[in-house]
Tab-separated table of C-alpha atoms and ligand atoms in Angstrom:
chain	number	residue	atom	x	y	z
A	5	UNK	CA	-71.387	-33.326	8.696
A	6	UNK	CA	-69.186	-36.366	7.916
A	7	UNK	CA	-70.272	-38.476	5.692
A	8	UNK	CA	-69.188	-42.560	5.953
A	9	UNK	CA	-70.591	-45.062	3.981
A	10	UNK	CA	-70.350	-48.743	5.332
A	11	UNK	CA	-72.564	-51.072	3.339
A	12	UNK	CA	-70.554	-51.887	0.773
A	13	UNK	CA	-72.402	-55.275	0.768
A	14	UNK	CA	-75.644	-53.602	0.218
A	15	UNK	CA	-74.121	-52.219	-3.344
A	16	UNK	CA	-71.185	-50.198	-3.458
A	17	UNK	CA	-70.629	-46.683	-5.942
A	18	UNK	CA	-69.697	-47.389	-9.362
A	19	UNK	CA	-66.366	-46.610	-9.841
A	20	UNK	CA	-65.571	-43.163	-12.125
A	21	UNK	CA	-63.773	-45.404	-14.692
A	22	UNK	CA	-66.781	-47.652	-15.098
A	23	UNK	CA	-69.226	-44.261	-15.107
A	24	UNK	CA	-67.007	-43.342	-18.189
A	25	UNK	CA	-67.055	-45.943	-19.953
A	26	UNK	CA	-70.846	-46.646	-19.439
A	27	UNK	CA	-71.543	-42.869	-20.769
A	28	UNK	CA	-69.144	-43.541	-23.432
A	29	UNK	CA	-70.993	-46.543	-24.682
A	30	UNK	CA	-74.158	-44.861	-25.190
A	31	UNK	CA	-72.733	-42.859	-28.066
A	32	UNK	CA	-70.068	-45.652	-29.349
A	33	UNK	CA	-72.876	-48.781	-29.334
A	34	UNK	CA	-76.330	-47.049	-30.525
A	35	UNK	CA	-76.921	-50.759	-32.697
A	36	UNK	CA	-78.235	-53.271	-31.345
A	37	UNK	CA	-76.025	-56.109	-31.129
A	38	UNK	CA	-77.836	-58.798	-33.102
A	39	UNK	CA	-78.020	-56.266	-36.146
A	40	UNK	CA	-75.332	-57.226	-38.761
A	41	UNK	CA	-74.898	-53.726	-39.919
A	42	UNK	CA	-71.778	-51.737	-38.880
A	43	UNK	CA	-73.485	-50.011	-35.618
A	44	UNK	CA	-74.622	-53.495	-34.509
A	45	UNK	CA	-71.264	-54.938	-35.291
A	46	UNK	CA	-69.501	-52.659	-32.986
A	47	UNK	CA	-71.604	-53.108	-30.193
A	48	UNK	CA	-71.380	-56.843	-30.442
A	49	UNK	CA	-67.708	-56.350	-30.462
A	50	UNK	CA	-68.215	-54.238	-27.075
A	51	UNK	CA	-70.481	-56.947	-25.572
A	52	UNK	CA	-67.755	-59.419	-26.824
A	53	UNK	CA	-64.738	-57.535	-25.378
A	54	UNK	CA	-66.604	-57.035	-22.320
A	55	UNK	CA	-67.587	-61.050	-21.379
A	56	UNK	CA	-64.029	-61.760	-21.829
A	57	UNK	CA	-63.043	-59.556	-18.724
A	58	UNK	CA	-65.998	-61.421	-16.543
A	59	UNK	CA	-64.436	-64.550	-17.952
A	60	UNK	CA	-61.081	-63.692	-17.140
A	61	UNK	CA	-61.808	-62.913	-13.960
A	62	UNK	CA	-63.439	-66.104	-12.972
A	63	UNK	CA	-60.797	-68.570	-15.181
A	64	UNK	CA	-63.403	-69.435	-17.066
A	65	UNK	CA	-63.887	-69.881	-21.455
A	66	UNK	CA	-65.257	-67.002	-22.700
A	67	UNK	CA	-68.691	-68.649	-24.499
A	68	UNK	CA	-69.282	-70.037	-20.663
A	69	UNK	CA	-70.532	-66.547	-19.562
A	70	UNK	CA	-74.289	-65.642	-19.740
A	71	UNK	CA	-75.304	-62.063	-19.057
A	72	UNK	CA	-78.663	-61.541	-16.459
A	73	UNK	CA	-80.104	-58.734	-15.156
A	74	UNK	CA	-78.514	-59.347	-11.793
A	75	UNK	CA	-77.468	-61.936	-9.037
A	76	UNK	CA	-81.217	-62.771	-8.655
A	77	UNK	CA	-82.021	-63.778	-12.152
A	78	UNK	CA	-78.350	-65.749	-12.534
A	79	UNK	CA	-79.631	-67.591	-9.265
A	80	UNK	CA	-83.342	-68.280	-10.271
A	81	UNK	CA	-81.973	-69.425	-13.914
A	82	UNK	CA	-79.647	-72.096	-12.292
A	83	UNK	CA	-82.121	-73.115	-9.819
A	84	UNK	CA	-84.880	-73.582	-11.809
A	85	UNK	CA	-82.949	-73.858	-15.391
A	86	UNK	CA	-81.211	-77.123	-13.701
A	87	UNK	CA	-84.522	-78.544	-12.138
A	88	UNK	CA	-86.563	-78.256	-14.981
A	89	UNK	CA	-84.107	-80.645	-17.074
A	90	UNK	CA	-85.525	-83.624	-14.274
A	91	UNK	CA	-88.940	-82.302	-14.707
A	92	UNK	CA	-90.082	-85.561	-15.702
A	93	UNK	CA	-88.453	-87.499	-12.937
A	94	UNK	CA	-90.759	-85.606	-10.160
A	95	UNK	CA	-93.641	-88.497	-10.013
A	96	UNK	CA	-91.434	-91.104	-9.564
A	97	UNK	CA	-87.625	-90.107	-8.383
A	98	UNK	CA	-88.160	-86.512	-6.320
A	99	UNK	CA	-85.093	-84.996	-7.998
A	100	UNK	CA	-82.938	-83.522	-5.480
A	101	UNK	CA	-80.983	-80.394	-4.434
A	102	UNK	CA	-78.691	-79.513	-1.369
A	103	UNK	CA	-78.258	-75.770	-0.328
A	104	UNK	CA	-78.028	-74.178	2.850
A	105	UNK	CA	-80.117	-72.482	5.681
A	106	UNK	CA	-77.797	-69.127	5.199
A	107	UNK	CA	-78.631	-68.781	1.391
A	108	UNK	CA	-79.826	-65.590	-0.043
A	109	UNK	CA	-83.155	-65.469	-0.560
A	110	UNK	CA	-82.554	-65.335	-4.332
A	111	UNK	CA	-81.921	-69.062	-3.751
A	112	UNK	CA	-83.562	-69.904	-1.131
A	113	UNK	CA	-86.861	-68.950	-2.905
A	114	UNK	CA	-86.756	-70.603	-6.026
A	115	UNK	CA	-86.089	-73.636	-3.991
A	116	UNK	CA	-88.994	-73.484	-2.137
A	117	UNK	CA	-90.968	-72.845	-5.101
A	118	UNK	CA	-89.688	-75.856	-6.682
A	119	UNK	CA	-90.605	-77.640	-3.691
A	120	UNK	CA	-94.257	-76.811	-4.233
A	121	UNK	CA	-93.506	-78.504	-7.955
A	122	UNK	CA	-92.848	-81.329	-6.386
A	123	UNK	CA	-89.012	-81.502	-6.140
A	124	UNK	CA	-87.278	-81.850	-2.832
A	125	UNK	CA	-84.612	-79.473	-1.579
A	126	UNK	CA	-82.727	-79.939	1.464
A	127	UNK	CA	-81.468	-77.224	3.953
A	128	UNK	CA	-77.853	-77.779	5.390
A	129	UNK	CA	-77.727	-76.764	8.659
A	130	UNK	CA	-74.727	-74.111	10.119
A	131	UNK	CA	-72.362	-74.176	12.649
A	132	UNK	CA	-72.379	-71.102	15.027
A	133	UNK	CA	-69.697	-69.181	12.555
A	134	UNK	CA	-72.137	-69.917	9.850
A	135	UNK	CA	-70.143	-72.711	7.773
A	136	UNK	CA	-71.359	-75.679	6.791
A	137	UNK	CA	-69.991	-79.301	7.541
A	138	UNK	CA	-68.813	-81.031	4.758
A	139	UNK	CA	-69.603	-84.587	6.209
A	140	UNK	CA	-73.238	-83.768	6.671
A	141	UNK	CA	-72.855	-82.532	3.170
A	142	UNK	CA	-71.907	-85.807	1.545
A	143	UNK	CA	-74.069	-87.425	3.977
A	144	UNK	CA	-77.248	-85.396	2.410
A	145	UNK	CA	-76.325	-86.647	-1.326
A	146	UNK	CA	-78.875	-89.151	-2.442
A	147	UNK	CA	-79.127	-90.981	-5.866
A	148	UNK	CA	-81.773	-88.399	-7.130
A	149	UNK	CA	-79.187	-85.055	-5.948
A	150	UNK	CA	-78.977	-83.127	-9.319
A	151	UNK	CA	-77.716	-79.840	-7.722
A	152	UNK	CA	-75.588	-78.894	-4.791
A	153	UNK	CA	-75.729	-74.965	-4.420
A	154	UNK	CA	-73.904	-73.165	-1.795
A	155	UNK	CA	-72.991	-69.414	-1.548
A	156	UNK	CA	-69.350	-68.463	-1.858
A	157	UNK	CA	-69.421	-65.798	0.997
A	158	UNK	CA	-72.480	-65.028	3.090
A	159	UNK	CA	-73.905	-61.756	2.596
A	160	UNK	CA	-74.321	-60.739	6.181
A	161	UNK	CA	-72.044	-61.776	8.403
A	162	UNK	CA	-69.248	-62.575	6.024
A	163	UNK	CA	-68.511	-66.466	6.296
A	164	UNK	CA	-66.382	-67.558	3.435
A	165	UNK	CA	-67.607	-71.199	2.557
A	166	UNK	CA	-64.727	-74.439	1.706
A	167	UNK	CA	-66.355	-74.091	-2.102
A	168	UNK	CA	-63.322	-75.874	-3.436
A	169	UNK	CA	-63.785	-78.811	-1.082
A	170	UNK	CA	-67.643	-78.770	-1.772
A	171	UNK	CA	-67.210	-78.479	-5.629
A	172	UNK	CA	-64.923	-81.548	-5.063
A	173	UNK	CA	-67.868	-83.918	-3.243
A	174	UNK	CA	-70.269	-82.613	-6.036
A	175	UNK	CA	-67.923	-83.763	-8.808
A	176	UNK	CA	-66.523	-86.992	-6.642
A	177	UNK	CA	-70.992	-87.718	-6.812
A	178	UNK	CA	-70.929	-86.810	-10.603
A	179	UNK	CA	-73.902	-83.410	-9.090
A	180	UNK	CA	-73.703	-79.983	-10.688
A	181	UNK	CA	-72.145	-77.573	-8.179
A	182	UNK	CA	-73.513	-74.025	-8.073
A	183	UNK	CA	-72.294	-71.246	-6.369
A	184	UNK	CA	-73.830	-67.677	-5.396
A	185	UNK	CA	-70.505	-65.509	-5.633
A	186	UNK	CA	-72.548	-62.133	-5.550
A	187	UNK	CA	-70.378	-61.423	-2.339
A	188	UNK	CA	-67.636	-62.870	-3.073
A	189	UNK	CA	-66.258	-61.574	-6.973
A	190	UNK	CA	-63.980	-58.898	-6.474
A	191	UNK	CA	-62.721	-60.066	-2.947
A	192	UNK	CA	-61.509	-63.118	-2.827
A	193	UNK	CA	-59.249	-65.029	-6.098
A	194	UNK	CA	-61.923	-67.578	-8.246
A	195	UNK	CA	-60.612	-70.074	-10.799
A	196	UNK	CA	-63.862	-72.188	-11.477
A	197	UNK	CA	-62.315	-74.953	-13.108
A	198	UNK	CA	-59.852	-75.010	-10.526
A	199	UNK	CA	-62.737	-75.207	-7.806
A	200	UNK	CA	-64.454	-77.592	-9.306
A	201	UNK	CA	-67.658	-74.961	-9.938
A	202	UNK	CA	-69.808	-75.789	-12.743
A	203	UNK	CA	-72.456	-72.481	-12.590
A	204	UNK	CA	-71.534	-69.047	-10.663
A	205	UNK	CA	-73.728	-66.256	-10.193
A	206	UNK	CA	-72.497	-62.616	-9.825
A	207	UNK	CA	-73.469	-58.907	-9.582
A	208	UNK	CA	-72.434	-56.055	-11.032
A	209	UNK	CA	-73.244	-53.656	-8.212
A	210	UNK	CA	-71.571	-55.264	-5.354
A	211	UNK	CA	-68.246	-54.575	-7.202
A	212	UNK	CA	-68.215	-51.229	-8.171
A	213	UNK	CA	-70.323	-51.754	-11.151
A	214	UNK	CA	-74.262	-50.393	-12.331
A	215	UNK	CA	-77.064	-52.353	-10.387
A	216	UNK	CA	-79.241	-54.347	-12.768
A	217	UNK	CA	-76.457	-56.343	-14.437
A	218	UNK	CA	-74.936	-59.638	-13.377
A	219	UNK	CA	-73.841	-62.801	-15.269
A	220	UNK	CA	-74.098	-66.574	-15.131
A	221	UNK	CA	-71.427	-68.544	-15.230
A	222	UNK	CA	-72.446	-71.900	-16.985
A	223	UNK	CA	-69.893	-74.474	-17.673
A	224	UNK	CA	-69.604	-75.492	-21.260
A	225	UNK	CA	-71.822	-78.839	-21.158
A	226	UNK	CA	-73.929	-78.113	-18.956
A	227	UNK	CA	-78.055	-78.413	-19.802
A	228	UNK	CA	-80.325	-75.566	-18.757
A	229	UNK	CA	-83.816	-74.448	-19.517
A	230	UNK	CA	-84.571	-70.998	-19.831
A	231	UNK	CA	-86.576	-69.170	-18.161
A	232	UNK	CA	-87.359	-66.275	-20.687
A	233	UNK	CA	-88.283	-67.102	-24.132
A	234	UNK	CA	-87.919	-64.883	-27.031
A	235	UNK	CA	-85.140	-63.810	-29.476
A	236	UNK	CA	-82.635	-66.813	-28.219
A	237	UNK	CA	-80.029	-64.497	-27.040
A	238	UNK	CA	-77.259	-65.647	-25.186
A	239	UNK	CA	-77.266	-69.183	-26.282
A	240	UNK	CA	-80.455	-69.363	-26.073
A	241	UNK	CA	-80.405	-68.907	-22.270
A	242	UNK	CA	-81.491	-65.678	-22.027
A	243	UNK	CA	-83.671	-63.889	-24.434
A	244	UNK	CA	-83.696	-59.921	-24.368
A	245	UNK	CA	-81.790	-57.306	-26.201
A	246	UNK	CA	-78.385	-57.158	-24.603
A	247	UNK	CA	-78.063	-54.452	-22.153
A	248	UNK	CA	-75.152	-52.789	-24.056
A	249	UNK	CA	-74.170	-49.747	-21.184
A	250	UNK	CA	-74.477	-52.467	-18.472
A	251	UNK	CA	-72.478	-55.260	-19.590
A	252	UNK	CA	-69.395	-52.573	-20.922
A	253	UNK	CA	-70.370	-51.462	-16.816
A	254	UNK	CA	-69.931	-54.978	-16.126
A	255	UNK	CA	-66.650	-55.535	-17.550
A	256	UNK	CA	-65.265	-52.344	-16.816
A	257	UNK	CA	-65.423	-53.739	-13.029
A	258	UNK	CA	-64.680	-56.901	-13.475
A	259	UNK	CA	-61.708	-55.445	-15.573
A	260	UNK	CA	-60.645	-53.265	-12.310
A	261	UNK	CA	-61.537	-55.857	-9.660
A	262	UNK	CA	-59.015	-58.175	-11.423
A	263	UNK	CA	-56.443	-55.624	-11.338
A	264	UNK	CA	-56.696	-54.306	-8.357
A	265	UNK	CA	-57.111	-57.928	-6.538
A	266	UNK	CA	-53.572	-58.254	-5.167
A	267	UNK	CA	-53.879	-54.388	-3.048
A	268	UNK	CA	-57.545	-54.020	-2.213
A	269	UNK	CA	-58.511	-57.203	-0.217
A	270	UNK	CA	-55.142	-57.274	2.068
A	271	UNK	CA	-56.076	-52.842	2.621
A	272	UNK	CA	-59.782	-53.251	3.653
A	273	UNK	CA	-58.923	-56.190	5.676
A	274	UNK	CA	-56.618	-53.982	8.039
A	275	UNK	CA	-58.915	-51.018	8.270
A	276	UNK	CA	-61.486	-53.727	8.789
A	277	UNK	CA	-59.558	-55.208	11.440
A	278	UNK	CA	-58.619	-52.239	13.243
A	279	UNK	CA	-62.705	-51.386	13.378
A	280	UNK	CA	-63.406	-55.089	14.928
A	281	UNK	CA	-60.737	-54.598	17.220
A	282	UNK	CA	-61.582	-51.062	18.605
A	283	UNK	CA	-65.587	-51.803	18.137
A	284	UNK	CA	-65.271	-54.807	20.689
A	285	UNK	CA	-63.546	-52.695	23.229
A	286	UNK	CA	-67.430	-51.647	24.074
A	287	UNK	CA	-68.972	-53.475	26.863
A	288	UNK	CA	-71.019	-56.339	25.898
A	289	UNK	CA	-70.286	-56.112	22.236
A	290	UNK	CA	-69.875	-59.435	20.124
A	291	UNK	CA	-68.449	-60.150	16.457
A	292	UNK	CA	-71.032	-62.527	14.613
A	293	UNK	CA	-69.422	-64.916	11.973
A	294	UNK	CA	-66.108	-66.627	11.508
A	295	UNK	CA	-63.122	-64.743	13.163
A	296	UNK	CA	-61.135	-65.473	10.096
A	297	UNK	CA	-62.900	-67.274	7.296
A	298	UNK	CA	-64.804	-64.267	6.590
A	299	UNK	CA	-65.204	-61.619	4.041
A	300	UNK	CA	-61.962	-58.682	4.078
A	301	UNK	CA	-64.362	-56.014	4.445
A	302	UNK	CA	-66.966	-58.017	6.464
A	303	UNK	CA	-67.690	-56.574	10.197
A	304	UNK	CA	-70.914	-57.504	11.492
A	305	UNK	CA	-71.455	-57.191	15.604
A	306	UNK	CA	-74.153	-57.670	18.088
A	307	UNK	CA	-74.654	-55.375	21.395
A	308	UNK	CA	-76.176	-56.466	24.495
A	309	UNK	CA	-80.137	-54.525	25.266
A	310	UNK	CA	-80.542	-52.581	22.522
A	311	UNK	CA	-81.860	-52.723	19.025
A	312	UNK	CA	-79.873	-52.826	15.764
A	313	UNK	CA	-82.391	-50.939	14.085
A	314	UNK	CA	-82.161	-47.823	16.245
A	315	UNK	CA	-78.492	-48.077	16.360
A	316	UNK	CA	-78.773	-48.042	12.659
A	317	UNK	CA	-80.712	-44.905	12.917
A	318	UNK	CA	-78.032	-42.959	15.322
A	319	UNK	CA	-75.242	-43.781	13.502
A	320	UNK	CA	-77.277	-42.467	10.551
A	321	UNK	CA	-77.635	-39.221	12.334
A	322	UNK	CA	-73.841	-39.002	12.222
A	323	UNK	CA	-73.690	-39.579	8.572
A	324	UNK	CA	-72.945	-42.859	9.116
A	325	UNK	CA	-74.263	-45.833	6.803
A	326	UNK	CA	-74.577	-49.983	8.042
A	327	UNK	CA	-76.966	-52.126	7.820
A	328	UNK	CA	-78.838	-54.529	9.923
A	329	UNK	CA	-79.202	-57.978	8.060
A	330	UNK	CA	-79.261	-57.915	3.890
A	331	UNK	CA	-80.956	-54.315	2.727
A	332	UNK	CA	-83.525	-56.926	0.684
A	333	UNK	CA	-84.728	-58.324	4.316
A	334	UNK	CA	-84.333	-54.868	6.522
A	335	UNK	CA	-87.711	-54.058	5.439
A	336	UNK	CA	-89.519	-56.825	7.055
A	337	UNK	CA	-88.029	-56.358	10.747
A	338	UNK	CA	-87.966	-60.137	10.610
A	339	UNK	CA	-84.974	-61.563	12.518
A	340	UNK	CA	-82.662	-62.634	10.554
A	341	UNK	CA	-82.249	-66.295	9.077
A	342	UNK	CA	-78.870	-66.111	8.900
A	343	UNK	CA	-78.333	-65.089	12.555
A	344	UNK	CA	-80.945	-67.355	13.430
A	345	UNK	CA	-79.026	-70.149	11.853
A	346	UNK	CA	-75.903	-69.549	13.591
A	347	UNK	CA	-77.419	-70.068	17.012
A	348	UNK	CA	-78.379	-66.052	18.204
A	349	UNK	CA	-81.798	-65.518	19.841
A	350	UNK	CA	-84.194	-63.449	17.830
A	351	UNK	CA	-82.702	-60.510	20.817
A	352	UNK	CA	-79.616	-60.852	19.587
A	353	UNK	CA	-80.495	-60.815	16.588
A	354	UNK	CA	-82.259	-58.069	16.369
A	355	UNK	CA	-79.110	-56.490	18.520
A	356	UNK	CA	-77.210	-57.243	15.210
A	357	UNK	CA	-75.507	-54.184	13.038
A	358	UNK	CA	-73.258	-55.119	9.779
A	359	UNK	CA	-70.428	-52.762	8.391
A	360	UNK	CA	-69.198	-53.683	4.952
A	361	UNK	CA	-66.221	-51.594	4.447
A	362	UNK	CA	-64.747	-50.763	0.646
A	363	UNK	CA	-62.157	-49.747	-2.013
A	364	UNK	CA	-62.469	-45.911	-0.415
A	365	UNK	CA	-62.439	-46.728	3.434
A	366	UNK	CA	-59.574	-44.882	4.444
A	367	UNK	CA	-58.383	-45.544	8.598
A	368	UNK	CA	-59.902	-41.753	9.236
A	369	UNK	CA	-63.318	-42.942	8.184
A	370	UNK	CA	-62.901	-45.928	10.923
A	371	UNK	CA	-61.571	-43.905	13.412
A	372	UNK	CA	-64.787	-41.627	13.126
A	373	UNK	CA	-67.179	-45.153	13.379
A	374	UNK	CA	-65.342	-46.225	16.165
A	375	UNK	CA	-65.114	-42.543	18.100
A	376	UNK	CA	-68.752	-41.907	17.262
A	377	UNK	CA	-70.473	-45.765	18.148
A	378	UNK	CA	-69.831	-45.832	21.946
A	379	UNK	CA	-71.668	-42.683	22.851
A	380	UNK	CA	-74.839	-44.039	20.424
A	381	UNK	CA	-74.362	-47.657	22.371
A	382	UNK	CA	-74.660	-46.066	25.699
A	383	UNK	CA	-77.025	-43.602	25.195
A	384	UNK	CA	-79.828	-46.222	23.605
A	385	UNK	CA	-78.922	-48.533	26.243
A	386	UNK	CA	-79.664	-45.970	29.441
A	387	UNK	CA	-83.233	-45.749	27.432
A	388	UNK	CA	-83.415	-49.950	27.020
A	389	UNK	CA	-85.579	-51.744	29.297
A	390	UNK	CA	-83.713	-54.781	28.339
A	391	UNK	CA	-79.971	-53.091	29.505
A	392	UNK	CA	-80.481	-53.369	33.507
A	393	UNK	CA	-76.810	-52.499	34.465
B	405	PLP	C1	-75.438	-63.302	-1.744
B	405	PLP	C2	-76.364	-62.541	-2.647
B	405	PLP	N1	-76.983	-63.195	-3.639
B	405	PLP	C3	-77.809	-62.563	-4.482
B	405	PLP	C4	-78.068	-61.224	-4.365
B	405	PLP	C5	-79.001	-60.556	-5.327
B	405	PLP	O1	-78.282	-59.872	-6.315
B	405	PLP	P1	-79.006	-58.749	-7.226
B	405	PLP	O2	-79.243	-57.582	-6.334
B	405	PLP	O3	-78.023	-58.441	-8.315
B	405	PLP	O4	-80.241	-59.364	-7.770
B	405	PLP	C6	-77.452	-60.489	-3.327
B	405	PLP	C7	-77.751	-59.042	-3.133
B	405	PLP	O5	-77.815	-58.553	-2.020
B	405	PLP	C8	-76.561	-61.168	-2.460
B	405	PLP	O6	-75.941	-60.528	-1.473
C-alpha cells in the first residue's frame, strides 16, 4: 500500500545528512565536553561549531544560544526562569505576563502553575483565524507586565502571528518578549534582533532534526533563573552534560533549514495549496485558520457530521498519516483549545483533521490524499447520525 505521511507538525524524519552526522559524532566526540583533555576539546569544538549554525539561523550572537532538551524545557525555562527573577514582588505587585489562549501547552502550563505561585498571567483572546489583536495587546500591559510571550506560528491550524509588531509594543513598554518558534524555525525567515525578540524557543524534531533536542534563545542581558542545578553548564542556565549527538543533530538541521530556506517554503506552499484547493471541493468541507497568514505546509479542515478522529483512522487505513489537534493533546479526545478559541463548536471541532505537509511531499502524494479523502468523507457520513442529507 501507499504510504503518505502528513504530520510534519507532529515531528518530521530526520534528514539522512543529519543521521550521518549524528552517527558520525558518536565516534568523533567520545569526551565529554567540559573535559580539557584532547577528546573533550574536540567535542566542545563540535558543540561550538554546532550553536553557531542555530545562531546563524536565527541572527542571533553565538553565546545567546542555550541548548534544552526540547521546545518544552526552552518554554518552561523562559516562563518560569523570567518569573522567578520578580519572585519577591508577588505579595505586593502580582508580577505580570501576557500570552495567548492558542499557546502550546508547554506555555500555557507553566503559566498556570505560576498562577498558583501567586503571579498573574493573562490570556489574549483570538480572532476567528486565530490571531491576536495588537490593540487589546497593549491594552493588557500593566506596570507589573514582565513578560509578553506569544507563539510564532500556531501548531494546529497554522496562524502565523505579527511577532515583529508584538516584539515592538514589548520593547516600546521596556517587557521581555518571548516567542515559541517550535513551528515556525525552518519555515518562515527569523532575525531576532530585527524582530525585536528577546528569548526564542525551538525544536529539533519539527525540522528534520532528532527529538529530544531544542535550544533557547536568550538575548545577551537578559536575567534568568534556572531551573536545573548542577554542573553550571550552559552559562549556568542549564546544568547537564551536553548532549553531544543531539546538538551536532541540531545544527546539522538548522545548517540545512538555512540553506534550503529560499526553495522549500515557496514548494510545500504550492503542493499545500493545490491540497486546500481540491480538499474543499467536498461538500461541506471548511479550512480552519488564516487563508494566508498561515504556515506553508499548514492545511487543517473541518467536515460537516462526522468525526475527525475516525477520519483519522480511514485515511490511516490508506497509509495515510494527519492528525487531529497537536499529537500531545490527541490522546485526551478533549476538543481542542485552539479551535475552541477561534469560535468552532466542540462538533466542529471534533470534525477537525490537520495535514502538515514537508520537505518530501511531492504533488503525487497530494493527488493520492485528495483522490482517496472523498470516498472516506462520504462513507463515515452515510453511517453519521449527525449527517441528515
Ligand atoms: C508550538 C509548540 N511548542 C512546543 C512544543 C513542544 O516541543 P518539544 O516536543 O520539543 O518539547 C511543540 C511540539 O509539538 C509545539 O508544536
Amino acid at each position: 500500500m501507499r504510504e503518505v505521511f502528513l504530520d510534519y507538525a507532529s515531528t518530521s524524519p530526520v534528514d539522512p545528512d543529519v543521521q550521518k552526522a549524528i552517527m558520525q559524532s558518536f565516534t568523533l566526540y567520545i569526551g565529554n565536553p567540559s573535559s580539557i583533555h584532547h577528546y573533550g576539546r574536540a567535542s566542545r569544538e563540535a558543540v561550538e561549531a554546532n550553536r553557531d549554525f542555530v545562531a546563524q539561523l536565527l541572527g542571533s550572537k553565538h553565546d545567546e544560544i542555550v541548548f534544552t532538551a526540547g521546545g518544552t524545557e526552552a518554554n518552561n525555562l523562559t516562563i518560569k526562569g523570567t518569573a522567578y527573577m520578580h519572585k519577591d514582588k508577588r505579595k505586593t505587585k502580582g508580577p505580570h505576563i501576557i500570552t495567548s489562549v492558542i499557546e502550546h501547552p508547554a506555555v500555557l502550563e507553566p503559566c498556570r502553575s505560576l498562577e498558583d505561585d501567586g503571579y498573574k498571567v493573562a490570556y489574549l483572546p483570538v480572532d476567528k483565524y486565530g490571531l491576536i489583536d495588537l490593540d487589546t495587546l497593549e491594552h493588557t500591559i500593566t506596570k507589573d507586565t514582565f513578560l509578553i510571550s506569544i507563539m510564532t506560528a500556531n501548531n494546529e491550524i497554522g496562524t502565523v502571528e505579527p511577532i515583529q509588531e508584538i516584539g515592538k509594543i514589548a520593547h516600546d513598554h521596556n517587557i521581555l518578549f518571548h516567542t515559541d518558534a517550535v513551528q515556525g524555525v525552518g519555515k518562515l525567515p527569523i532575525d531576532v534582533k530585527k524582530q525585536h525578540i528577546d528569548l526564542l524557543s525551538l525544536s529539533a524534531h519539527k525540522f528534520y532534526g532528532p527529538k529530544g533536542v531544542g535550544a533557547l534563545y536568550v538575548r545577551n542581558g537578559v536575567q534568568l533563573q534556572p531551573l536545573m542545578h548542577g554542573g553550571g553548564h550552559e552559562k549556568g542556565l542549564r546544568s547537564s552534560t551536553l548532549n553531544v549527538p543531539g546538538i551536532v543533530g541540531l545544527g546539522k538541521a538548522a545548517e540545512l533549514a538555512a540553506k534550503r530556506m529560499p526553495t522549500d517554503p515557496e514548494r510545500i506552499q504550492a503542493n499545500r495549496d493545490h491540497l486546500i484547493q481540491r480538499v474543499l471541493t467536498i461538500e461541506e468541507s471548511r479550512l480552519n485558520g488564516h487563508p494566508t497568514k498561515r504556515l506553508c505546509n499548514n492545511a487543517h479542515f473541518r467536515f460537516t457530521g462526522i468525526e475527525g478522529e475516525s477520519l483519522l483512522l480511514g485515511l490511516d487505513d490508506k497509509g495515510i498519516a494527519a492528525s487531529t489537534g497537536s499529537a500531545c493533546s490527541s490522546q485526551k479526545l478533549q476538543a481542542s483549545h485552539v479551535l475552541l478559541a477561534i469560535g468552532l463548536t466542540p462538533v466542529e471541532a471534533h470534525g477537525s483533521l490537520r495535514f502538515s505537509l514537508g520537505r518530501t511531499t511531492t504533488r503525487d502524494d497530494i493527488d493520492y490524499v485528495a483522490d482517496e479523502l472523498p470516498g472516506i468523507v462520504n462513507r463515515l457520513r452515510q453511517m453519521s447520525p449527525m449527517w441528515n442529507r
